[in-house]
Amino acid sequence: MPSNQNVQGGKAFGLLKEQQRQKLEEINKEYMEDQKYRDEEDLADKLEGFKNKYSEFDLNDQGEIDLMGLKRMMEKLGVPKTHLELKKMIVEVTGGTSSNTIDYRDFVKMMLGKRSAVLKLVLIFEDKANGSPCKPAGPPPKRDIASLP
């Protein structure tokens, strides 16, 4: 984030987030019009999900997921990685073109592409795990003494 901006929240922060969403939306439109991805089913829904996931982990609000953003993402998904593993993941996603950041285009290419990058696999499994909750919602049922082991 540029140091000359004083973005502490409120209106300025909201404007910054809106600008970023518009940029990501423009990139999504490019993918919607791309002939290579026309056959992809539910492309609009997938791109919307990718945009939300990407925005969640863009910590520096510059449109890139850096090393710390990726580290936070992996920890939140329950798969903590070392810095060396994270750097390898970034190189795998970007093809070695970027220095320690993943931009949105690389992220979408990875998620829509045929190659199975480690990050893609983790995100897919996380989405499937969230789709079927394994814990019942709400407080546990009341038990009496007779039901205890």
Tab-separated table of N, CA and C in Angstrom:
chain	number	residue	atom	x	y	z
A	1	MET	N	0.850	-1.163	0.000
A	1	MET	CA	0.000	0.000	0.000
A	1	MET	C	0.898	1.227	0.000
A	2	PRO	N	0.642	2.177	-0.863
A	2	PRO	CA	1.470	3.370	-0.887
A	2	PRO	C	1.439	4.088	0.454
A	3	SER	N	2.598	4.574	0.866
A	3	SER	CA	2.709	5.196	2.188
A	3	SER	C	2.073	6.582	2.226
A	4	ASN	N	1.806	7.204	1.053
A	4	ASN	CA	1.227	8.542	1.069
A	4	ASN	C	-0.277	8.505	1.290
A	5	GLN	N	-0.887	7.331	1.251
A	5	GLN	CA	-2.312	7.226	1.522
A	5	GLN	C	-2.537	6.925	2.992
A	6	ASN	N	-3.529	7.569	3.563
A	6	ASN	CA	-3.887	7.306	4.946
A	6	ASN	C	-5.193	6.516	4.925
A	7	VAL	N	-5.072	5.209	4.770
A	7	VAL	CA	-6.250	4.359	4.666
A	7	VAL	C	-6.387	3.593	5.971
A	8	GLN	N	-7.186	4.143	6.884
A	8	GLN	CA	-7.374	3.502	8.169
A	8	GLN	C	-8.750	2.879	8.289
A	9	GLY	N	-9.529	2.982	7.286
A	9	GLY	CA	-10.892	2.470	7.331
A	9	GLY	C	-11.833	3.554	6.873
A	10	GLY	N	-13.098	3.312	7.053
A	10	GLY	CA	-14.093	4.305	6.689
A	10	GLY	C	-14.209	4.476	5.190
A	11	LYS	N	-14.461	5.701	4.771
A	11	LYS	CA	-14.756	5.999	3.379
A	11	LYS	C	-13.575	5.709	2.454
A	12	ALA	N	-12.364	6.096	2.844
A	12	ALA	CA	-11.190	5.884	1.999
A	12	ALA	C	-10.941	4.392	1.788
A	13	PHE	N	-11.094	3.614	2.848
A	13	PHE	CA	-10.887	2.169	2.741
A	13	PHE	C	-11.949	1.552	1.832
A	14	GLY	N	-13.193	2.005	1.984
A	14	GLY	CA	-14.274	1.505	1.142
A	14	GLY	C	-14.036	1.815	-0.322
A	15	LEU	N	-13.540	3.018	-0.621
A	15	LEU	CA	-13.237	3.385	-2.004
A	15	LEU	C	-12.119	2.518	-2.575
A	16	LEU	N	-11.090	2.279	-1.765
A	16	LEU	CA	-9.981	1.438	-2.209
A	16	LEU	C	-10.460	0.023	-2.526
A	17	LYS	N	-11.265	-0.549	-1.641
A	17	LYS	CA	-11.797	-1.896	-1.859
A	17	LYS	C	-12.677	-1.945	-3.110
A	18	GLU	N	-13.464	-0.905	-3.327
A	18	GLU	CA	-14.333	-0.857	-4.510
A	18	GLU	C	-13.504	-0.799	-5.790
A	19	GLN	N	-12.411	-0.019	-5.782
A	19	GLN	CA	-11.527	0.041	-6.946
A	19	GLN	C	-10.911	-1.328	-7.231
A	20	GLN	N	-10.489	-2.017	-6.185
A	20	GLN	CA	-9.906	-3.343	-6.366
A	20	GLN	C	-10.936	-4.319	-6.915
A	21	ARG	N	-12.150	-4.275	-6.407
A	21	ARG	CA	-13.217	-5.156	-6.902
A	21	ARG	C	-13.484	-4.891	-8.386
A	22	GLN	N	-13.460	-3.611	-8.782
A	22	GLN	CA	-13.685	-3.277	-10.188
A	22	GLN	C	-12.574	-3.838	-11.067
A	23	LYS	N	-11.325	-3.746	-10.598
A	23	LYS	CA	-10.202	-4.299	-11.363
A	23	LYS	C	-10.362	-5.808	-11.532
A	24	LEU	N	-10.717	-6.485	-10.454
A	24	LEU	CA	-10.893	-7.934	-10.524
A	24	LEU	C	-12.084	-8.286	-11.407
A	25	GLU	N	-13.117	-7.464	-11.372
A	25	GLU	CA	-14.300	-7.692	-12.208
A	25	GLU	C	-13.944	-7.553	-13.687
A	26	GLU	N	-13.082	-6.578	-14.028
A	26	GLU	CA	-12.634	-6.407	-15.411
A	26	GLU	C	-11.863	-7.640	-15.888
A	27	ILE	N	-11.018	-8.166	-15.021
A	27	ILE	CA	-10.264	-9.367	-15.384
A	27	ILE	C	-11.215	-10.547	-15.564
A	28	ASN	N	-12.232	-10.637	-14.696
A	28	ASN	CA	-13.229	-11.706	-14.836
A	28	ASN	C	-13.950	-11.609	-16.179
A	29	LYS	N	-14.265	-10.379	-16.617
A	29	LYS	CA	-14.928	-10.195	-17.915
A	29	LYS	C	-14.041	-10.695	-19.051
A	30	GLU	N	-12.728	-10.454	-18.948
A	30	GLU	CA	-11.799	-10.940	-19.965
A	30	GLU	C	-11.862	-12.465	-20.058
A	31	TYR	N	-11.920	-13.125	-18.906
A	31	TYR	CA	-11.995	-14.589	-18.909
A	31	TYR	C	-13.338	-15.077	-19.451
A	32	MET	N	-14.409	-14.323	-19.190
A	32	MET	CA	-15.725	-14.708	-19.703
A	32	MET	C	-15.755	-14.636	-21.233
A	33	GLU	N	-15.015	-13.689	-21.801
A	33	GLU	CA	-14.998	-13.507	-23.252
A	33	GLU	C	-13.929	-14.355	-23.937
A	34	ASP	N	-13.024	-14.936	-23.188
A	34	ASP	CA	-11.939	-15.736	-23.753
A	34	ASP	C	-12.486	-17.057	-24.309
A	35	GLN	N	-12.114	-17.367	-25.547
A	35	GLN	CA	-12.591	-18.592	-26.209
A	35	GLN	C	-12.103	-19.853	-25.496
A	36	LYS	N	-10.944	-19.766	-24.892
A	36	LYS	CA	-10.357	-20.942	-24.245
A	36	LYS	C	-11.204	-21.443	-23.074
A	37	TYR	N	-11.935	-20.540	-22.417
A	37	TYR	CA	-12.687	-20.907	-21.224
A	37	TYR	C	-14.201	-20.943	-21.455
A	38	ARG	N	-14.636	-20.848	-22.701
A	38	ARG	CA	-16.079	-20.846	-23.021
A	38	ARG	C	-16.777	-22.135	-22.581
A	39	ASP	N	-16.067	-23.270	-22.683
A	39	ASP	CA	-16.681	-24.560	-22.375
A	39	ASP	C	-16.763	-24.841	-20.876
A	40	GLU	N	-16.111	-24.034	-20.086
A	40	GLU	CA	-16.100	-24.227	-18.631
A	40	GLU	C	-17.511	-24.012	-18.089
A	41	GLU	N	-18.039	-25.006	-17.381
A	41	GLU	CA	-19.391	-24.861	-16.846
A	41	GLU	C	-19.379	-24.012	-15.582
A	42	ASP	N	-20.414	-23.213	-15.400
A	42	ASP	CA	-20.565	-22.297	-14.261
A	42	ASP	C	-19.369	-21.356	-14.129
A	43	LEU	N	-18.874	-20.872	-15.250
A	43	LEU	CA	-17.681	-20.022	-15.235
A	43	LEU	C	-17.911	-18.747	-14.426
A	44	ALA	N	-19.075	-18.119	-14.587
A	44	ALA	CA	-19.347	-16.870	-13.866
A	44	ALA	C	-19.331	-17.096	-12.355
A	45	ASP	N	-19.948	-18.197	-11.910
A	45	ASP	CA	-19.958	-18.501	-10.472
A	45	ASP	C	-18.556	-18.805	-9.962
A	46	LYS	N	-17.792	-19.553	-10.743
A	46	LYS	CA	-16.421	-19.884	-10.343
A	46	LYS	C	-15.580	-18.626	-10.224
A	47	LEU	N	-15.676	-17.742	-11.226
A	47	LEU	CA	-14.883	-16.515	-11.197
A	47	LEU	C	-15.271	-15.639	-10.013
A	48	GLU	N	-16.549	-15.591	-9.686
A	48	GLU	CA	-16.997	-14.810	-8.528
A	48	GLU	C	-16.399	-15.391	-7.241
A	49	GLY	N	-16.397	-16.716	-7.138
A	49	GLY	CA	-15.799	-17.368	-5.977
A	49	GLY	C	-14.302	-17.117	-5.895
A	50	PHE	N	-13.619	-17.177	-7.054
A	50	PHE	CA	-12.181	-16.907	-7.078
A	50	PHE	C	-11.901	-15.477	-6.645
A	51	LYS	N	-12.731	-14.542	-7.106
A	51	LYS	CA	-12.543	-13.130	-6.757
A	51	LYS	C	-12.680	-12.941	-5.249
A	52	ASN	N	-13.697	-13.553	-4.658
A	52	ASN	CA	-13.896	-13.417	-3.215
A	52	ASN	C	-12.755	-14.043	-2.428
A	53	LYS	N	-12.315	-15.231	-2.845
A	53	LYS	CA	-11.217	-15.912	-2.159
A	53	LYS	C	-9.935	-15.097	-2.277
A	54	TYR	N	-9.680	-14.557	-3.473
A	54	TYR	CA	-8.467	-13.775	-3.706
A	54	TYR	C	-8.483	-12.498	-2.859
A	55	SER	N	-9.624	-11.818	-2.823
A	55	SER	CA	-9.729	-10.570	-2.054
A	55	SER	C	-9.516	-10.806	-0.567
A	56	GLU	N	-9.955	-11.954	-0.106
A	56	GLU	CA	-9.825	-12.279	1.319
A	56	GLU	C	-8.365	-12.341	1.765
A	57	PHE	N	-7.498	-12.801	0.871
A	57	PHE	CA	-6.102	-12.996	1.260
A	57	PHE	C	-5.142	-11.982	0.659
A	58	ASP	N	-5.661	-10.951	0.019
A	58	ASP	CA	-4.829	-9.854	-0.473
A	58	ASP	C	-4.612	-8.893	0.685
A	59	LEU	N	-3.600	-9.173	1.503
A	59	LEU	CA	-3.394	-8.417	2.747
A	59	LEU	C	-2.920	-6.997	2.528
A	60	ASN	N	-2.089	-6.773	1.497
A	60	ASN	CA	-1.533	-5.442	1.311
A	60	ASN	C	-2.416	-4.553	0.441
A	61	ASP	N	-3.565	-5.063	0.003
A	61	ASP	CA	-4.534	-4.294	-0.785
A	61	ASP	C	-3.926	-3.689	-2.038
A	62	GLN	N	-2.977	-4.400	-2.651
A	62	GLN	CA	-2.382	-3.919	-3.889
A	62	GLN	C	-2.707	-4.830	-5.065
A	63	GLY	N	-3.611	-5.756	-4.869
A	63	GLY	CA	-3.991	-6.636	-5.968
A	63	GLY	C	-3.069	-7.815	-6.147
A	64	GLU	N	-2.259	-8.116	-5.148
A	64	GLU	CA	-1.335	-9.244	-5.216
A	64	GLU	C	-1.335	-9.972	-3.881
A	65	ILE	N	-1.234	-11.282	-3.929
A	65	ILE	CA	-1.055	-12.063	-2.708
A	65	ILE	C	0.441	-12.255	-2.541
A	66	ASP	N	0.985	-11.700	-1.483
A	66	ASP	CA	2.417	-11.822	-1.237
A	66	ASP	C	2.684	-13.040	-0.351
A	67	LEU	N	3.917	-13.192	0.049
A	67	LEU	CA	4.330	-14.356	0.828
A	67	LEU	C	3.552	-14.460	2.141
A	68	MET	N	3.353	-13.349	2.831
A	68	MET	CA	2.645	-13.381	4.108
A	68	MET	C	1.151	-13.649	3.906
A	69	GLY	N	0.582	-13.127	2.826
A	69	GLY	CA	-0.821	-13.409	2.526
A	69	GLY	C	-1.032	-14.885	2.235
A	70	LEU	N	-0.090	-15.485	1.493
A	70	LEU	CA	-0.160	-16.910	1.195
A	70	LEU	C	0.026	-17.732	2.471
A	71	LYS	N	0.936	-17.290	3.329
A	71	LYS	CA	1.160	-17.982	4.600
A	71	LYS	C	-0.112	-17.959	5.449
A	72	ARG	N	-0.761	-16.795	5.507
A	72	ARG	CA	-2.010	-16.674	6.265
A	72	ARG	C	-3.093	-17.568	5.662
A	73	MET	N	-3.162	-17.606	4.334
A	73	MET	CA	-4.152	-18.440	3.659
A	73	MET	C	-3.960	-19.909	4.022
A	74	MET	N	-2.727	-20.386	3.951
A	74	MET	CA	-2.465	-21.795	4.227
A	74	MET	C	-2.739	-22.119	5.694
A	75	GLU	N	-2.399	-21.208	6.600
A	75	GLU	CA	-2.675	-21.441	8.020
A	75	GLU	C	-4.177	-21.465	8.284
A	76	LYS	N	-4.910	-20.572	7.647
A	76	LYS	CA	-6.355	-20.539	7.838
A	76	LYS	C	-7.006	-21.804	7.286
A	77	LEU	N	-6.433	-22.362	6.220
A	77	LEU	CA	-6.963	-23.586	5.636
A	77	LEU	C	-6.498	-24.829	6.390
A	78	GLY	N	-5.670	-24.637	7.415
A	78	GLY	CA	-5.223	-25.769	8.228
A	78	GLY	C	-4.044	-26.515	7.648
A	79	VAL	N	-3.312	-25.877	6.732
A	79	VAL	CA	-2.151	-26.517	6.113
A	79	VAL	C	-0.967	-25.551	6.195
A	80	PRO	N	-0.417	-25.341	7.394
A	80	PRO	CA	0.698	-24.396	7.504
A	80	PRO	C	1.913	-24.880	6.725
A	81	LYS	N	2.605	-23.940	6.109
A	81	LYS	CA	3.780	-24.247	5.292
A	81	LYS	C	4.950	-23.385	5.727
A	82	THR	N	6.163	-23.858	5.429
A	82	THR	CA	7.361	-23.068	5.697
A	82	THR	C	7.520	-22.021	4.598
A	83	HIS	N	8.386	-21.054	4.841
A	83	HIS	CA	8.603	-20.007	3.844
A	83	HIS	C	9.151	-20.600	2.548
A	84	LEU	N	10.007	-21.597	2.637
A	84	LEU	CA	10.563	-22.217	1.436
A	84	LEU	C	9.465	-22.897	0.626
A	85	GLU	N	8.562	-23.604	1.305
A	85	GLU	CA	7.442	-24.256	0.613
A	85	GLU	C	6.527	-23.217	-0.034
A	86	LEU	N	6.314	-22.092	0.656
A	86	LEU	CA	5.467	-21.034	0.109
A	86	LEU	C	6.100	-20.422	-1.135
A	87	LYS	N	7.422	-20.215	-1.100
A	87	LYS	CA	8.108	-19.670	-2.275
A	87	LYS	C	8.003	-20.625	-3.456
A	88	LYS	N	8.107	-21.931	-3.187
A	88	LYS	CA	7.954	-22.918	-4.260
A	88	LYS	C	6.544	-22.884	-4.827
A	89	MET	N	5.555	-22.706	-3.957
A	89	MET	CA	4.167	-22.622	-4.414
A	89	MET	C	3.971	-21.398	-5.308
A	90	ILE	N	4.553	-20.272	-4.929
A	90	ILE	CA	4.421	-19.054	-5.730
A	90	ILE	C	5.059	-19.249	-7.102
A	91	VAL	N	6.246	-19.851	-7.129
A	91	VAL	CA	6.919	-20.107	-8.407
A	91	VAL	C	6.085	-21.063	-9.258
A	92	GLU	N	5.462	-22.050	-8.617
A	92	GLU	CA	4.635	-23.012	-9.334
A	92	GLU	C	3.417	-22.339	-9.957
A	93	VAL	N	2.800	-21.422	-9.225
A	93	VAL	CA	1.599	-20.743	-9.720
A	93	VAL	C	1.951	-19.735	-10.807
A	94	THR	N	2.999	-18.957	-10.592
A	94	THR	CA	3.335	-17.886	-11.531
A	94	THR	C	4.207	-18.358	-12.678
A	95	GLY	N	4.740	-19.555	-12.594
A	95	GLY	CA	5.645	-20.027	-13.636
A	95	GLY	C	7.007	-19.371	-13.543
A	96	GLY	N	7.332	-18.823	-12.381
A	96	GLY	CA	8.634	-18.197	-12.168
A	96	GLY	C	8.722	-16.782	-12.693
A	97	THR	N	7.597	-16.193	-13.128
A	97	THR	CA	7.633	-14.848	-13.706
A	97	THR	C	7.566	-13.744	-12.668
A	98	SER	N	7.088	-14.031	-11.477
A	98	SER	CA	6.886	-12.995	-10.471
A	98	SER	C	7.828	-13.213	-9.294
A	99	SER	N	8.095	-12.131	-8.589
A	99	SER	CA	8.956	-12.249	-7.423
A	99	SER	C	8.118	-12.213	-6.155
A	100	ASN	N	7.835	-13.371	-5.615
A	100	ASN	CA	7.162	-13.523	-4.331
A	100	ASN	C	5.733	-12.982	-4.255
A	101	THR	N	5.037	-12.817	-5.379
A	101	THR	CA	3.632	-12.412	-5.337
A	101	THR	C	2.845	-13.189	-6.391
A	102	ILE	N	1.551	-13.368	-6.107
A	102	ILE	CA	0.640	-14.009	-7.054
A	102	ILE	C	-0.400	-12.963	-7.423
A	103	ASP	N	-0.458	-12.586	-8.705
A	103	ASP	CA	-1.497	-11.639	-9.093
A	103	ASP	C	-2.767	-12.403	-9.469
A	104	TYR	N	-3.836	-11.673	-9.666
A	104	TYR	CA	-5.147	-12.302	-9.866
A	104	TYR	C	-5.187	-13.128	-11.152
A	105	ARG	N	-4.523	-12.662	-12.205
A	105	ARG	CA	-4.518	-13.424	-13.469
A	105	ARG	C	-3.865	-14.796	-13.274
A	106	ASP	N	-2.738	-14.813	-12.582
A	106	ASP	CA	-2.063	-16.090	-12.315
A	106	ASP	C	-2.935	-16.996	-11.462
A	107	PHE	N	-3.623	-16.405	-10.488
A	107	PHE	CA	-4.498	-17.161	-9.593
A	107	PHE	C	-5.628	-17.824	-10.389
A	108	VAL	N	-6.276	-17.054	-11.267
A	108	VAL	CA	-7.387	-17.601	-12.055
A	108	VAL	C	-6.876	-18.647	-13.048
A	109	LYS	N	-5.731	-18.386	-13.690
A	109	LYS	CA	-5.157	-19.380	-14.618
A	109	LYS	C	-4.899	-20.690	-13.899
A	110	MET	N	-4.376	-20.596	-12.668
A	110	MET	CA	-4.098	-21.800	-11.898
A	110	MET	C	-5.391	-22.542	-11.586
A	111	MET	N	-6.415	-21.815	-11.135
A	111	MET	CA	-7.655	-22.464	-10.726
A	111	MET	C	-8.432	-23.048	-11.911
A	112	LEU	N	-8.365	-22.411	-13.078
A	112	LEU	CA	-9.079	-22.910	-14.249
A	112	LEU	C	-8.233	-23.865	-15.081
A	113	GLY	N	-6.928	-23.854	-14.871
A	113	GLY	CA	-6.032	-24.663	-15.682
A	113	GLY	C	-6.098	-26.142	-15.359
A	114	LYS	N	-5.460	-26.918	-16.213
A	114	LYS	CA	-5.463	-28.379	-16.060
A	114	LYS	C	-4.392	-28.862	-15.084
A	115	ARG	N	-3.328	-28.060	-14.912
A	115	ARG	CA	-2.264	-28.467	-13.987
A	115	ARG	C	-2.772	-28.447	-12.563
A	116	SER	N	-2.298	-29.370	-11.771
A	116	SER	CA	-2.747	-29.423	-10.381
A	116	SER	C	-1.657	-28.879	-9.460
A	117	ALA	N	-1.677	-27.579	-9.254
A	117	ALA	CA	-0.746	-26.946	-8.332
A	117	ALA	C	-1.176	-27.269	-6.901
A	118	VAL	N	-0.222	-27.256	-5.994
A	118	VAL	CA	-0.503	-27.574	-4.592
A	118	VAL	C	-1.561	-26.623	-4.036
A	119	LEU	N	-1.425	-25.337	-4.327
A	119	LEU	CA	-2.370	-24.344	-3.826
A	119	LEU	C	-3.778	-24.632	-4.353
A	120	LYS	N	-3.883	-25.001	-5.619
A	120	LYS	CA	-5.187	-25.315	-6.206
A	120	LYS	C	-5.829	-26.493	-5.485
A	121	LEU	N	-5.051	-27.530	-5.249
A	121	LEU	CA	-5.584	-28.709	-4.567
A	121	LEU	C	-6.068	-28.375	-3.158
A	122	VAL	N	-5.286	-27.582	-2.438
A	122	VAL	CA	-5.666	-27.207	-1.077
A	122	VAL	C	-6.974	-26.413	-1.091
A	123	LEU	N	-7.092	-25.448	-2.024
A	123	LEU	CA	-8.300	-24.631	-2.090
A	123	LEU	C	-9.522	-25.451	-2.486
A	124	ILE	N	-9.343	-26.402	-3.390
A	124	ILE	CA	-10.464	-27.250	-3.813
A	124	ILE	C	-10.929	-28.113	-2.651
A	125	PHE	N	-9.996	-28.738	-1.941
A	125	PHE	CA	-10.381	-29.576	-0.815
A	125	PHE	C	-11.020	-28.761	0.299
A	126	GLU	N	-10.549	-27.530	0.496
A	126	GLU	CA	-11.130	-26.664	1.511
A	126	GLU	C	-12.571	-26.327	1.156
A	127	ASP	N	-12.839	-26.058	-0.130
A	127	ASP	CA	-14.208	-25.765	-0.559
A	127	ASP	C	-15.113	-26.969	-0.370
A	128	LYS	N	-14.610	-28.160	-0.680
A	128	LYS	CA	-15.413	-29.370	-0.508
A	128	LYS	C	-15.679	-29.625	0.975
A	129	ALA	N	-14.695	-29.363	1.802
A	129	ALA	CA	-14.871	-29.562	3.244
A	129	ALA	C	-15.896	-28.583	3.805
A	130	ASN	N	-15.903	-27.358	3.287
A	130	ASN	CA	-16.872	-26.368	3.752
A	130	ASN	C	-18.278	-26.684	3.262
A	131	GLY	N	-18.378	-27.402	2.160
A	131	GLY	CA	-19.687	-27.732	1.615
A	131	GLY	C	-20.452	-28.713	2.474
A	132	SER	N	-19.763	-29.612	3.147
A	132	SER	CA	-20.439	-30.595	3.999
A	132	SER	C	-19.921	-30.453	5.424
A	133	PRO	N	-20.663	-29.754	6.266
A	133	PRO	CA	-20.191	-29.547	7.633
A	133	PRO	C	-20.119	-30.869	8.393
A	134	CYS	N	-18.998	-31.099	9.051
A	134	CYS	CA	-18.831	-32.346	9.791
A	134	CYS	C	-19.288	-32.195	11.239
A	135	LYS	N	-19.361	-30.972	11.740
A	135	LYS	CA	-19.828	-30.754	13.099
A	135	LYS	C	-21.260	-30.247	13.063
A	136	PRO	N	-22.090	-30.724	13.956
A	136	PRO	CA	-23.456	-30.180	14.000
A	136	PRO	C	-23.420	-28.735	14.482
A	137	ALA	N	-24.306	-27.935	13.919
A	137	ALA	CA	-24.357	-26.528	14.288
A	137	ALA	C	-25.098	-26.377	15.612
A	138	GLY	N	-24.705	-25.372	16.362
A	138	GLY	CA	-25.390	-25.083	17.614
A	138	GLY	C	-24.748	-25.770	18.797
A	139	PRO	N	-25.316	-25.555	19.961
A	139	PRO	CA	-24.750	-26.151	21.182
A	139	PRO	C	-25.012	-27.659	21.214
A	140	PRO	N	-24.171	-28.390	21.926
A	140	PRO	CA	-24.381	-29.837	22.017
A	140	PRO	C	-25.663	-30.143	22.789
A	141	PRO	N	-26.269	-31.293	22.533
A	141	PRO	CA	-27.512	-31.624	23.246
A	141	PRO	C	-27.240	-31.856	24.732
A	142	LYS	N	-28.245	-31.584	25.538
A	142	LYS	CA	-28.114	-31.799	26.987
A	142	LYS	C	-28.079	-33.298	27.274
A	143	ARG	N	-27.250	-33.675	28.241
A	143	ARG	CA	-27.125	-35.077	28.612
A	143	ARG	C	-27.388	-35.222	30.111
A	144	ASP	N	-27.935	-36.349	30.466
A	144	ASP	CA	-28.132	-36.592	31.890
A	144	ASP	C	-27.094	-37.597	32.364
A	145	ILE	N	-27.035	-37.841	33.631
A	145	ILE	CA	-26.016	-38.702	34.225
A	145	ILE	C	-26.117	-40.132	33.692
A	146	ALA	N	-27.307	-40.608	33.421
A	146	ALA	CA	-27.487	-41.971	32.966
A	146	ALA	C	-26.876	-42.215	31.592
A	147	SER	N	-26.773	-41.186	30.771
A	147	SER	CA	-26.253	-41.370	29.423
A	147	SER	C	-24.723	-41.282	29.360
A	148	LEU	N	-24.079	-40.890	30.438
A	148	LEU	CA	-22.620	-40.788	30.458
A	148	LEU	C	-21.988	-42.169	30.529
A	149	PRO	N	-20.813	-42.358	29.943
A	149	PRO	CA	-20.147	-43.670	29.964
A	149	PRO	C	-19.603	-44.036	31.331
